């Protein structure tokens, strides 16, 4: 972050003119760097997969006044681990009412030993029925630059599904009405849909 960059710059230049004029500035920078290293060593990173019915949520990203997937996960983790707060980072955002299966997330917990299987069971009991967490495991990998595993930057791909029902009204399945768009106003133009969808293909 910006504080880390400033600390490194000040430490490298401590022998220069600025360092001689204000030597008292060097200690706070050093303590900041040491404090950051201690904080990093005092936490452990975990990753998991999240699935949810988004009908009751205003999307994935936390909003202080609305129910969100991130906010619900963070409260459950904080309660389970007896921590003041836990920040969940998701591989991507979803809008209000959007569902997900197997969305990757990560979170950092105090260095106390948390068994991933026990965490998964506990979250299953604490979370509402429309939100589930699976595949909880430690994420101890680092890249060549020493950066920890990250749900956003280590993602290898994402898949989006859009489901339509274009048959007669009497043939639709009522049990899937919340998960399919009923396109009944006019026949679907599949060629136009394929052309438009091609613009959405990722790299």
JSON list of N, CA and C in Angstrom, two decimals, residues 9-87:
[
{"chain": "A", "resi": 9, "resn": "UNK", "atom": "N", "xyz": [10.84, 3.85, 0.71]},
{"chain": "A", "resi": 9, "resn": "UNK", "atom": "CA", "xyz": [11.59, 4.97, 0.14]},
{"chain": "A", "resi": 9, "resn": "UNK", "atom": "C", "xyz": [12.37, 5.70, 1.22]},
{"chain": "A", "resi": 10, "resn": "UNK", "atom": "N", "xyz": [11.71, 5.91, 2.37]},
{"chain": "A", "resi": 10, "resn": "UNK", "atom": "CA", "xyz": [12.38, 6.62, 3.45]},
{"chain": "A", "resi": 10, "resn": "UNK", "atom": "C", "xyz": [13.56, 5.81, 3.98]},
{"chain": "A", "resi": 11, "resn": "UNK", "atom": "N", "xyz": [13.41, 4.48, 4.05]},
{"chain": "A", "resi": 11, "resn": "UNK", "atom": "CA", "xyz": [14.49, 3.66, 4.58]},
{"chain": "A", "resi": 11, "resn": "UNK", "atom": "C", "xyz": [15.67, 3.65, 3.64]},
{"chain": "A", "resi": 12, "resn": "UNK", "atom": "N", "xyz": [15.41, 3.57, 2.32]},
{"chain": "A", "resi": 12, "resn": "UNK", "atom": "CA", "xyz": [16.52, 3.56, 1.36]},
{"chain": "A", "resi": 12, "resn": "UNK", "atom": "C", "xyz": [17.27, 4.88, 1.38]},
{"chain": "A", "resi": 13, "resn": "UNK", "atom": "N", "xyz": [16.54, 5.98, 1.65]},
{"chain": "A", "resi": 13, "resn": "UNK", "atom": "CA", "xyz": [17.17, 7.30, 1.60]},
{"chain": "A", "resi": 13, "resn": "UNK", "atom": "C", "xyz": [17.61, 7.80, 2.96]},
{"chain": "A", "resi": 14, "resn": "UNK", "atom": "N", "xyz": [17.67, 6.95, 3.96]},
{"chain": "A", "resi": 14, "resn": "UNK", "atom": "CA", "xyz": [17.95, 7.44, 5.30]},
{"chain": "A", "resi": 14, "resn": "UNK", "atom": "C", "xyz": [19.34, 8.01, 5.45]},
{"chain": "A", "resi": 15, "resn": "UNK", "atom": "N", "xyz": [20.25, 7.64, 4.56]},
{"chain": "A", "resi": 15, "resn": "UNK", "atom": "CA", "xyz": [21.60, 8.17, 4.67]},
{"chain": "A", "resi": 15, "resn": "UNK", "atom": "C", "xyz": [21.80, 9.46, 3.90]},
{"chain": "A", "resi": 16, "resn": "UNK", "atom": "N", "xyz": [20.73, 9.92, 3.20]},
{"chain": "A", "resi": 16, "resn": "UNK", "atom": "CA", "xyz": [20.83, 11.12, 2.38]},
{"chain": "A", "resi": 16, "resn": "UNK", "atom": "C", "xyz": [20.57, 12.37, 3.18]},
{"chain": "A", "resi": 17, "resn": "UNK", "atom": "N", "xyz": [20.38, 13.48, 2.43]},
{"chain": "A", "resi": 17, "resn": "UNK", "atom": "CA", "xyz": [20.20, 14.78, 3.05]},
{"chain": "A", "resi": 17, "resn": "UNK", "atom": "C", "xyz": [18.96, 14.79, 3.94]},
{"chain": "A", "resi": 18, "resn": "UNK", "atom": "N", "xyz": [17.87, 14.23, 3.45]},
{"chain": "A", "resi": 18, "resn": "UNK", "atom": "CA", "xyz": [16.65, 14.24, 4.25]},
{"chain": "A", "resi": 18, "resn": "UNK", "atom": "C", "xyz": [16.85, 13.46, 5.55]},
{"chain": "A", "resi": 19, "resn": "UNK", "atom": "N", "xyz": [17.61, 12.37, 5.47]},
{"chain": "A", "resi": 19, "resn": "UNK", "atom": "CA", "xyz": [17.84, 11.57, 6.66]},
{"chain": "A", "resi": 19, "resn": "UNK", "atom": "C", "xyz": [18.67, 12.32, 7.69]},
{"chain": "A", "resi": 20, "resn": "UNK", "atom": "N", "xyz": [19.65, 13.12, 7.24]},
{"chain": "A", "resi": 20, "resn": "UNK", "atom": "CA", "xyz": [20.48, 13.85, 8.19]},
{"chain": "A", "resi": 20, "resn": "UNK", "atom": "C", "xyz": [19.72, 15.00, 8.83]},
{"chain": "A", "resi": 21, "resn": "UNK", "atom": "N", "xyz": [18.81, 15.62, 8.06]},
{"chain": "A", "resi": 21, "resn": "UNK", "atom": "CA", "xyz": [18.09, 16.76, 8.60]},
{"chain": "A", "resi": 21, "resn": "UNK", "atom": "C", "xyz": [17.01, 16.34, 9.60]},
{"chain": "A", "resi": 22, "resn": "UNK", "atom": "N", "xyz": [16.43, 15.18, 9.39]},
{"chain": "A", "resi": 22, "resn": "UNK", "atom": "CA", "xyz": [15.33, 14.77, 10.28]},
{"chain": "A", "resi": 22, "resn": "UNK", "atom": "C", "xyz": [15.48, 13.31, 10.66]},
{"chain": "A", "resi": 23, "resn": "UNK", "atom": "N", "xyz": [16.51, 12.97, 11.43]},
{"chain": "A", "resi": 23, "resn": "UNK", "atom": "CA", "xyz": [16.73, 11.57, 11.78]},
{"chain": "A", "resi": 23, "resn": "UNK", "atom": "C", "xyz": [15.60, 10.97, 12.59]},
{"chain": "A", "resi": 24, "resn": "UNK", "atom": "N", "xyz": [14.80, 11.82, 13.27]},
{"chain": "A", "resi": 24, "resn": "UNK", "atom": "CA", "xyz": [13.72, 11.29, 14.09]},
{"chain": "A", "resi": 24, "resn": "UNK", "atom": "C", "xyz": [12.63, 10.67, 13.23]},
{"chain": "A", "resi": 25, "resn": "UNK", "atom": "N", "xyz": [12.63, 10.91, 11.91]},
{"chain": "A", "resi": 25, "resn": "UNK", "atom": "CA", "xyz": [11.61, 10.33, 11.04]},
{"chain": "A", "resi": 25, "resn": "UNK", "atom": "C", "xyz": [11.89, 8.87, 10.71]},
{"chain": "A", "resi": 26, "resn": "UNK", "atom": "N", "xyz": [13.12, 8.44, 10.90]},
{"chain": "A", "resi": 26, "resn": "UNK", "atom": "CA", "xyz": [13.46, 7.10, 10.47]},
{"chain": "A", "resi": 26, "resn": "UNK", "atom": "C", "xyz": [12.81, 6.04, 11.37]},
{"chain": "A", "resi": 27, "resn": "UNK", "atom": "N", "xyz": [12.72, 6.29, 12.67]},
{"chain": "A", "resi": 27, "resn": "UNK", "atom": "CA", "xyz": [12.21, 5.28, 13.58]},
{"chain": "A", "resi": 27, "resn": "UNK", "atom": "C", "xyz": [10.75, 4.93, 13.31]},
{"chain": "A", "resi": 28, "resn": "UNK", "atom": "N", "xyz": [9.85, 5.93, 13.14]},
{"chain": "A", "resi": 28, "resn": "UNK", "atom": "CA", "xyz": [8.47, 5.55, 12.83]},
{"chain": "A", "resi": 28, "resn": "UNK", "atom": "C", "xyz": [8.36, 4.70, 11.57]},
{"chain": "A", "resi": 29, "resn": "UNK", "atom": "N", "xyz": [9.16, 5.01, 10.53]},
{"chain": "A", "resi": 29, "resn": "UNK", "atom": "CA", "xyz": [9.11, 4.24, 9.31]},
{"chain": "A", "resi": 29, "resn": "UNK", "atom": "C", "xyz": [9.56, 2.81, 9.57]},
{"chain": "A", "resi": 30, "resn": "UNK", "atom": "N", "xyz": [10.63, 2.65, 10.35]},
{"chain": "A", "resi": 30, "resn": "UNK", "atom": "CA", "xyz": [11.13, 1.33, 10.65]},
{"chain": "A", "resi": 30, "resn": "UNK", "atom": "C", "xyz": [10.11, 0.55, 11.46]},
{"chain": "A", "resi": 31, "resn": "UNK", "atom": "N", "xyz": [9.49, 1.21, 12.45]},
{"chain": "A", "resi": 31, "resn": "UNK", "atom": "CA", "xyz": [8.50, 0.53, 13.27]},
{"chain": "A", "resi": 31, "resn": "UNK", "atom": "C", "xyz": [7.28, 0.14, 12.44]},
{"chain": "A", "resi": 32, "resn": "UNK", "atom": "N", "xyz": [6.92, 0.99, 11.46]},
{"chain": "A", "resi": 32, "resn": "UNK", "atom": "CA", "xyz": [5.80, 0.65, 10.59]},
{"chain": "A", "resi": 32, "resn": "UNK", "atom": "C", "xyz": [6.09, -0.61, 9.81]},
{"chain": "A", "resi": 33, "resn": "UNK", "atom": "N", "xyz": [7.31, -0.71, 9.26]},
{"chain": "A", "resi": 33, "resn": "UNK", "atom": "CA", "xyz": [7.68, -1.89, 8.48]},
{"chain": "A", "resi": 33, "resn": "UNK", "atom": "C", "xyz": [7.70, -3.13, 9.35]},
{"chain": "A", "resi": 34, "resn": "UNK", "atom": "N", "xyz": [8.25, -3.01, 10.56]},
{"chain": "A", "resi": 34, "resn": "UNK", "atom": "CA", "xyz": [8.30, -4.14, 11.46]},
{"chain": "A", "resi": 34, "resn": "UNK", "atom": "C", "xyz": [6.89, -4.54, 11.88]},
{"chain": "A", "resi": 35, "resn": "UNK", "atom": "N", "xyz": [6.05, -3.55, 12.16]},
{"chain": "A", "resi": 35, "resn": "UNK", "atom": "CA", "xyz": [4.67, -3.85, 12.55]},
{"chain": "A", "resi": 35, "resn": "UNK", "atom": "C", "xyz": [3.91, -4.56, 11.45]},
{"chain": "A", "resi": 36, "resn": "UNK", "atom": "N", "xyz": [4.14, -4.16, 10.20]},
{"chain": "A", "resi": 36, "resn": "UNK", "atom": "CA", "xyz": [3.47, -4.81, 9.08]},
{"chain": "A", "resi": 36, "resn": "UNK", "atom": "C", "xyz": [3.92, -6.26, 8.95]},
{"chain": "A", "resi": 37, "resn": "UNK", "atom": "N", "xyz": [5.22, -6.49, 9.15]},
{"chain": "A", "resi": 37, "resn": "UNK", "atom": "CA", "xyz": [5.74, -7.86, 9.06]},
{"chain": "A", "resi": 37, "resn": "UNK", "atom": "C", "xyz": [5.17, -8.73, 10.17]},
{"chain": "A", "resi": 38, "resn": "UNK", "atom": "N", "xyz": [5.08, -8.18, 11.38]},
{"chain": "A", "resi": 38, "resn": "UNK", "atom": "CA", "xyz": [4.52, -8.93, 12.50]},
{"chain": "A", "resi": 38, "resn": "UNK", "atom": "C", "xyz": [3.05, -9.24, 12.25]},
{"chain": "A", "resi": 39, "resn": "UNK", "atom": "N", "xyz": [2.31, -8.25, 11.73]},
{"chain": "A", "resi": 39, "resn": "UNK", "atom": "CA", "xyz": [0.89, -8.47, 11.46]},
{"chain": "A", "resi": 39, "resn": "UNK", "atom": "C", "xyz": [0.70, -9.56, 10.42]},
{"chain": "A", "resi": 40, "resn": "UNK", "atom": "N", "xyz": [1.56, -9.55, 9.38]},
{"chain": "A", "resi": 40, "resn": "UNK", "atom": "CA", "xyz": [1.44, -10.57, 8.34]},
{"chain": "A", "resi": 40, "resn": "UNK", "atom": "C", "xyz": [1.73, -11.96, 8.90]},
{"chain": "A", "resi": 41, "resn": "UNK", "atom": "N", "xyz": [2.73, -12.03, 9.79]},
{"chain": "A", "resi": 41, "resn": "UNK", "atom": "CA", "xyz": [3.08, -13.33, 10.37]},
{"chain": "A", "resi": 41, "resn": "UNK", "atom": "C", "xyz": [2.02, -13.82, 11.34]},
{"chain": "A", "resi": 42, "resn": "UNK", "atom": "N", "xyz": [1.19, -12.90, 11.86]},
{"chain": "A", "resi": 42, "resn": "UNK", "atom": "CA", "xyz": [0.19, -13.27, 12.86]},
{"chain": "A", "resi": 42, "resn": "UNK", "atom": "C", "xyz": [-1.12, -13.72, 12.24]},
{"chain": "A", "resi": 43, "resn": "UNK", "atom": "N", "xyz": [-1.19, -13.76, 10.91]},
{"chain": "A", "resi": 43, "resn": "UNK", "atom": "CA", "xyz": [-2.42, -14.20, 10.25]},
{"chain": "A", "resi": 43, "resn": "UNK", "atom": "C", "xyz": [-2.13, -15.34, 9.30]},
{"chain": "A", "resi": 44, "resn": "UNK", "atom": "N", "xyz": [-3.17, -16.07, 8.97]},
{"chain": "A", "resi": 44, "resn": "UNK", "atom": "CA", "xyz": [-3.06, -17.17, 8.01]},
{"chain": "A", "resi": 44, "resn": "UNK", "atom": "C", "xyz": [-4.17, -16.99, 6.98]},
{"chain": "A", "resi": 45, "resn": "UNK", "atom": "N", "xyz": [-3.83, -17.23, 5.71]},
{"chain": "A", "resi": 45, "resn": "UNK", "atom": "CA", "xyz": [-4.79, -17.04, 4.63]},
{"chain": "A", "resi": 45, "resn": "UNK", "atom": "C", "xyz": [-5.49, -18.35, 4.30]},
{"chain": "A", "resi": 46, "resn": "UNK", "atom": "N", "xyz": [-6.79, -18.26, 4.09]},
{"chain": "A", "resi": 46, "resn": "UNK", "atom": "CA", "xyz": [-7.62, -19.39, 3.69]},
{"chain": "A", "resi": 46, "resn": "UNK", "atom": "C", "xyz": [-8.36, -19.04, 2.41]},
{"chain": "A", "resi": 47, "resn": "UNK", "atom": "N", "xyz": [-8.66, -20.06, 1.63]},
{"chain": "A", "resi": 47, "resn": "UNK", "atom": "CA", "xyz": [-9.50, -19.86, 0.45]},
{"chain": "A", "resi": 47, "resn": "UNK", "atom": "C", "xyz": [-10.68, -20.82, 0.52]},
{"chain": "A", "resi": 48, "resn": "UNK", "atom": "N", "xyz": [-11.72, -20.52, -0.23]},
{"chain": "A", "resi": 48, "resn": "UNK", "atom": "CA", "xyz": [-12.93, -21.34, -0.22]},
{"chain": "A", "resi": 48, "resn": "UNK", "atom": "C", "xyz": [-13.72, -21.06, -1.48]},
{"chain": "A", "resi": 49, "resn": "UNK", "atom": "N", "xyz": [-14.75, -21.88, -1.69]},
{"chain": "A", "resi": 49, "resn": "UNK", "atom": "CA", "xyz": [-15.70, -21.67, -2.78]},
{"chain": "A", "resi": 49, "resn": "UNK", "atom": "C", "xyz": [-17.05, -21.33, -2.16]},
{"chain": "A", "resi": 50, "resn": "UNK", "atom": "N", "xyz": [-17.72, -20.35, -2.76]},
{"chain": "A", "resi": 50, "resn": "UNK", "atom": "CA", "xyz": [-18.98, -19.87, -2.24]},
{"chain": "A", "resi": 50, "resn": "UNK", "atom": "C", "xyz": [-20.07, -20.06, -3.29]},
{"chain": "A", "resi": 51, "resn": "UNK", "atom": "N", "xyz": [-21.21, -20.56, -2.87]},
{"chain": "A", "resi": 51, "resn": "UNK", "atom": "CA", "xyz": [-22.38, -20.69, -3.74]},
{"chain": "A", "resi": 51, "resn": "UNK", "atom": "C", "xyz": [-23.55, -20.02, -3.05]},
{"chain": "A", "resi": 52, "resn": "UNK", "atom": "N", "xyz": [-24.39, -19.34, -3.83]},
{"chain": "A", "resi": 52, "resn": "UNK", "atom": "CA", "xyz": [-25.51, -18.64, -3.21]},
{"chain": "A", "resi": 52, "resn": "UNK", "atom": "C", "xyz": [-26.63, -18.36, -4.21]},
{"chain": "A", "resi": 53, "resn": "UNK", "atom": "N", "xyz": [-27.82, -18.29, -3.64]},
{"chain": "A", "resi": 53, "resn": "UNK", "atom": "CA", "xyz": [-28.99, -17.78, -4.35]},
{"chain": "A", "resi": 53, "resn": "UNK", "atom": "C", "xyz": [-29.03, -16.28, -4.07]},
{"chain": "A", "resi": 54, "resn": "UNK", "atom": "N", "xyz": [-28.82, -15.49, -5.10]},
{"chain": "A", "resi": 54, "resn": "UNK", "atom": "CA", "xyz": [-28.68, -14.05, -4.89]},
{"chain": "A", "resi": 54, "resn": "UNK", "atom": "C", "xyz": [-29.97, -13.28, -4.75]},
{"chain": "A", "resi": 55, "resn": "UNK", "atom": "N", "xyz": [-31.11, -13.98, -4.71]},
{"chain": "A", "resi": 55, "resn": "UNK", "atom": "CA", "xyz": [-32.38, -13.27, -4.67]},
{"chain": "A", "resi": 55, "resn": "UNK", "atom": "C", "xyz": [-32.55, -12.34, -3.49]},
{"chain": "A", "resi": 56, "resn": "UNK", "atom": "N", "xyz": [-31.97, -12.66, -2.36]},
{"chain": "A", "resi": 56, "resn": "UNK", "atom": "CA", "xyz": [-32.15, -11.85, -1.15]},
{"chain": "A", "resi": 56, "resn": "UNK", "atom": "C", "xyz": [-31.00, -10.86, -0.93]},
{"chain": "A", "resi": 57, "resn": "UNK", "atom": "N", "xyz": [-30.04, -10.81, -1.85]},
{"chain": "A", "resi": 57, "resn": "UNK", "atom": "CA", "xyz": [-28.84, -10.00, -1.64]},
{"chain": "A", "resi": 57, "resn": "UNK", "atom": "C", "xyz": [-28.71, -8.87, -2.67]},
{"chain": "A", "resi": 58, "resn": "UNK", "atom": "N", "xyz": [-28.11, -7.79, -2.23]},
{"chain": "A", "resi": 58, "resn": "UNK", "atom": "CA", "xyz": [-27.83, -6.65, -3.11]},
{"chain": "A", "resi": 58, "resn": "UNK", "atom": "C", "xyz": [-26.47, -6.82, -3.76]},
{"chain": "A", "resi": 59, "resn": "UNK", "atom": "N", "xyz": [-26.14, -8.05, -4.13]},
{"chain": "A", "resi": 59, "resn": "UNK", "atom": "CA", "xyz": [-24.86, -8.32, -4.78]},
{"chain": "A", "resi": 59, "resn": "UNK", "atom": "C", "xyz": [-23.85, -8.91, -3.82]},
{"chain": "A", "resi": 60, "resn": "UNK", "atom": "N", "xyz": [-22.65, -9.16, -4.35]},
{"chain": "A", "resi": 60, "resn": "UNK", "atom": "CA", "xyz": [-21.57, -9.71, -3.55]},
{"chain": "A", "resi": 60, "resn": "UNK", "atom": "C", "xyz": [-20.95, -8.66, -2.65]},
{"chain": "A", "resi": 61, "resn": "UNK", "atom": "N", "xyz": [-20.62, -7.50, -3.17]},
{"chain": "A", "resi": 61, "resn": "UNK", "atom": "CA", "xyz": [-19.81, -6.52, -2.44]},
{"chain": "A", "resi": 61, "resn": "UNK", "atom": "C", "xyz": [-20.55, -5.93, -1.24]},
{"chain": "A", "resi": 62, "resn": "UNK", "atom": "N", "xyz": [-19.82, -5.77, -0.15]},
{"chain": "A", "resi": 62, "resn": "UNK", "atom": "CA", "xyz": [-20.37, -5.25, 1.10]},
{"chain": "A", "resi": 62, "resn": "UNK", "atom": "C", "xyz": [-20.99, -3.87, 0.92]},
{"chain": "A", "resi": 63, "resn": "UNK", "atom": "N", "xyz": [-22.17, -3.70, 1.48]},
{"chain": "A", "resi": 63, "resn": "UNK", "atom": "CA", "xyz": [-22.83, -2.40, 1.58]},
{"chain": "A", "resi": 63, "resn": "UNK", "atom": "C", "xyz": [-23.34, -2.26, 3.01]},
{"chain": "A", "resi": 64, "resn": "UNK", "atom": "N", "xyz": [-23.06, -1.15, 3.66]},
{"chain": "A", "resi": 64, "resn": "UNK", "atom": "CA", "xyz": [-23.37, -1.04, 5.10]},
{"chain": "A", "resi": 64, "resn": "UNK", "atom": "C", "xyz": [-24.85, -1.10, 5.42]},
{"chain": "A", "resi": 65, "resn": "UNK", "atom": "N", "xyz": [-25.72, -0.74, 4.49]},
{"chain": "A", "resi": 65, "resn": "UNK", "atom": "CA", "xyz": [-27.14, -0.66, 4.81]},
{"chain": "A", "resi": 65, "resn": "UNK", "atom": "C", "xyz": [-27.99, -1.69, 4.07]},
{"chain": "A", "resi": 66, "resn": "UNK", "atom": "N", "xyz": [-27.35, -2.60, 3.33]},
{"chain": "A", "resi": 66, "resn": "UNK", "atom": "CA", "xyz": [-28.12, -3.58, 2.56]},
{"chain": "A", "resi": 66, "resn": "UNK", "atom": "C", "xyz": [-27.51, -4.98, 2.75]},
{"chain": "A", "resi": 67, "resn": "UNK", "atom": "N", "xyz": [-28.31, -6.02, 2.65]},
{"chain": "A", "resi": 67, "resn": "UNK", "atom": "CA", "xyz": [-27.76, -7.38, 2.79]},
{"chain": "A", "resi": 67, "resn": "UNK", "atom": "C", "xyz": [-26.92, -7.75, 1.58]},
{"chain": "A", "resi": 68, "resn": "UNK", "atom": "N", "xyz": [-25.72, -8.22, 1.81]},
{"chain": "A", "resi": 68, "resn": "UNK", "atom": "CA", "xyz": [-24.83, -8.64, 0.73]},
{"chain": "A", "resi": 68, "resn": "UNK", "atom": "C", "xyz": [-24.19, -9.97, 1.09]},
{"chain": "A", "resi": 69, "resn": "UNK", "atom": "N", "xyz": [-23.67, -10.65, 0.07]},
{"chain": "A", "resi": 69, "resn": "UNK", "atom": "CA", "xyz": [-23.00, -11.93, 0.31]},
{"chain": "A", "resi": 69, "resn": "UNK", "atom": "C", "xyz": [-21.73, -11.72, 1.13]},
{"chain": "A", "resi": 70, "resn": "UNK", "atom": "N", "xyz": [-20.93, -10.73, 0.76]},
{"chain": "A", "resi": 70, "resn": "UNK", "atom": "CA", "xyz": [-19.69, -10.46, 1.49]},
{"chain": "A", "resi": 70, "resn": "UNK", "atom": "C", "xyz": [-19.97, -10.13, 2.95]},
{"chain": "A", "resi": 71, "resn": "UNK", "atom": "N", "xyz": [-20.94, -9.27, 3.20]},
{"chain": "A", "resi": 71, "resn": "UNK", "atom": "CA", "xyz": [-21.25, -8.89, 4.57]},
{"chain": "A", "resi": 71, "resn": "UNK", "atom": "C", "xyz": [-21.72, -10.08, 5.40]},
{"chain": "A", "resi": 72, "resn": "UNK", "atom": "N", "xyz": [-22.53, -10.94, 4.80]},
{"chain": "A", "resi": 72, "resn": "UNK", "atom": "CA", "xyz": [-23.03, -12.12, 5.52]},
{"chain": "A", "resi": 72, "resn": "UNK", "atom": "C", "xyz": [-21.89, -13.08, 5.84]},
{"chain": "A", "resi": 73, "resn": "UNK", "atom": "N", "xyz": [-20.99, -13.29, 4.89]},
{"chain": "A", "resi": 73, "resn": "UNK", "atom": "CA", "xyz": [-19.83, -14.15, 5.13]},
{"chain": "A", "resi": 73, "resn": "UNK", "atom": "C", "xyz": [-18.93, -13.58, 6.22]},
{"chain": "A", "resi": 74, "resn": "UNK", "atom": "N", "xyz": [-18.69, -12.29, 6.17]},
{"chain": "A", "resi": 74, "resn": "UNK", "atom": "CA", "xyz": [-17.78, -11.67, 7.13]},
{"chain": "A", "resi": 74, "resn": "UNK", "atom": "C", "xyz": [-18.33, -11.75, 8.55]},
{"chain": "A", "resi": 75, "resn": "UNK", "atom": "N", "xyz": [-19.61, -11.56, 8.71]},
{"chain": "A", "resi": 75, "resn": "UNK", "atom": "CA", "xyz": [-20.20, -11.66, 10.05]},
{"chain": "A", "resi": 75, "resn": "UNK", "atom": "C", "xyz": [-20.11, -13.09, 10.58]},
{"chain": "A", "resi": 76, "resn": "UNK", "atom": "N", "xyz": [-20.35, -14.07, 9.72]},
{"chain": "A", "resi": 76, "resn": "UNK", "atom": "CA", "xyz": [-20.29, -15.47, 10.16]},
{"chain": "A", "resi": 76, "resn": "UNK", "atom": "C", "xyz": [-18.87, -15.85, 10.55]},
{"chain": "A", "resi": 77, "resn": "UNK", "atom": "N", "xyz": [-17.88, -15.42, 9.78]},
{"chain": "A", "resi": 77, "resn": "UNK", "atom": "CA", "xyz": [-16.48, -15.74, 10.09]},
{"chain": "A", "resi": 77, "resn": "UNK", "atom": "C", "xyz": [-16.04, -15.05, 11.38]},
{"chain": "A", "resi": 78, "resn": "UNK", "atom": "N", "xyz": [-16.41, -13.79, 11.54]},
{"chain": "A", "resi": 78, "resn": "UNK", "atom": "CA", "xyz": [-16.03, -13.07, 12.76]},
{"chain": "A", "resi": 78, "resn": "UNK", "atom": "C", "xyz": [-16.64, -13.73, 13.99]},
{"chain": "A", "resi": 79, "resn": "UNK", "atom": "N", "xyz": [-17.87, -14.18, 13.86]},
{"chain": "A", "resi": 79, "resn": "UNK", "atom": "CA", "xyz": [-18.52, -14.86, 14.99]},
{"chain": "A", "resi": 79, "resn": "UNK", "atom": "C", "xyz": [-17.85, -16.20, 15.28]},
{"chain": "A", "resi": 80, "resn": "UNK", "atom": "N", "xyz": [-17.57, -16.97, 14.24]},
{"chain": "A", "resi": 80, "resn": "UNK", "atom": "CA", "xyz": [-16.95, -18.29, 14.44]},
{"chain": "A", "resi": 80, "resn": "UNK", "atom": "C", "xyz": [-15.57, -18.17, 15.05]},
{"chain": "A", "resi": 81, "resn": "UNK", "atom": "N", "xyz": [-14.78, -17.20, 14.58]},
{"chain": "A", "resi": 81, "resn": "UNK", "atom": "CA", "xyz": [-13.38, -17.09, 15.01]},
{"chain": "A", "resi": 81, "resn": "UNK", "atom": "C", "xyz": [-13.19, -16.11, 16.15]},
{"chain": "A", "resi": 82, "resn": "UNK", "atom": "N", "xyz": [-14.29, -15.52, 16.66]},
{"chain": "A", "resi": 82, "resn": "UNK", "atom": "CA", "xyz": [-14.21, -14.58, 17.78]},
{"chain": "A", "resi": 82, "resn": "UNK", "atom": "C", "xyz": [-13.25, -13.43, 17.46]},
{"chain": "A", "resi": 83, "resn": "UNK", "atom": "N", "xyz": [-13.37, -12.89, 16.26]},
{"chain": "A", "resi": 83, "resn": "UNK", "atom": "CA", "xyz": [-12.55, -11.77, 15.83]},
{"chain": "A", "resi": 83, "resn": "UNK", "atom": "C", "xyz": [-13.43, -10.54, 15.66]},
{"chain": "A", "resi": 84, "resn": "UNK", "atom": "N", "xyz": [-12.88, -9.33, 15.88]},
{"chain": "A", "resi": 84, "resn": "UNK", "atom": "CA", "xyz": [-13.70, -8.12, 15.72]},
{"chain": "A", "resi": 84, "resn": "UNK", "atom": "C", "xyz": [-14.24, -7.97, 14.29]},
{"chain": "A", "resi": 85, "resn": "UNK", "atom": "N", "xyz": [-13.41, -8.35, 13.31]},
{"chain": "A", "resi": 85, "resn": "UNK", "atom": "CA", "xyz": [-13.83, -8.24, 11.91]},
{"chain": "A", "resi": 85, "resn": "UNK", "atom": "C", "xyz": [-12.98, -9.17, 11.06]},
{"chain": "A", "resi": 86, "resn": "UNK", "atom": "N", "xyz": [-13.56, -9.67, 9.99]},
{"chain": "A", "resi": 86, "resn": "UNK", "atom": "CA", "xyz": [-12.86, -10.49, 9.01]},
{"chain": "A", "resi": 86, "resn": "UNK", "atom": "C", "xyz": [-13.23, -9.96, 7.64]},
{"chain": "A", "resi": 87, "resn": "UNK", "atom": "N", "xyz": [-12.23, -9.73, 6.80]},
{"chain": "A", "resi": 87, "resn": "UNK", "atom": "CA", "xyz": [-12.50, -9.23, 5.45]},
{"chain": "A", "resi": 87, "resn": "UNK", "atom": "C", "xyz": [-12.44, -10.37, 4.45]}
]
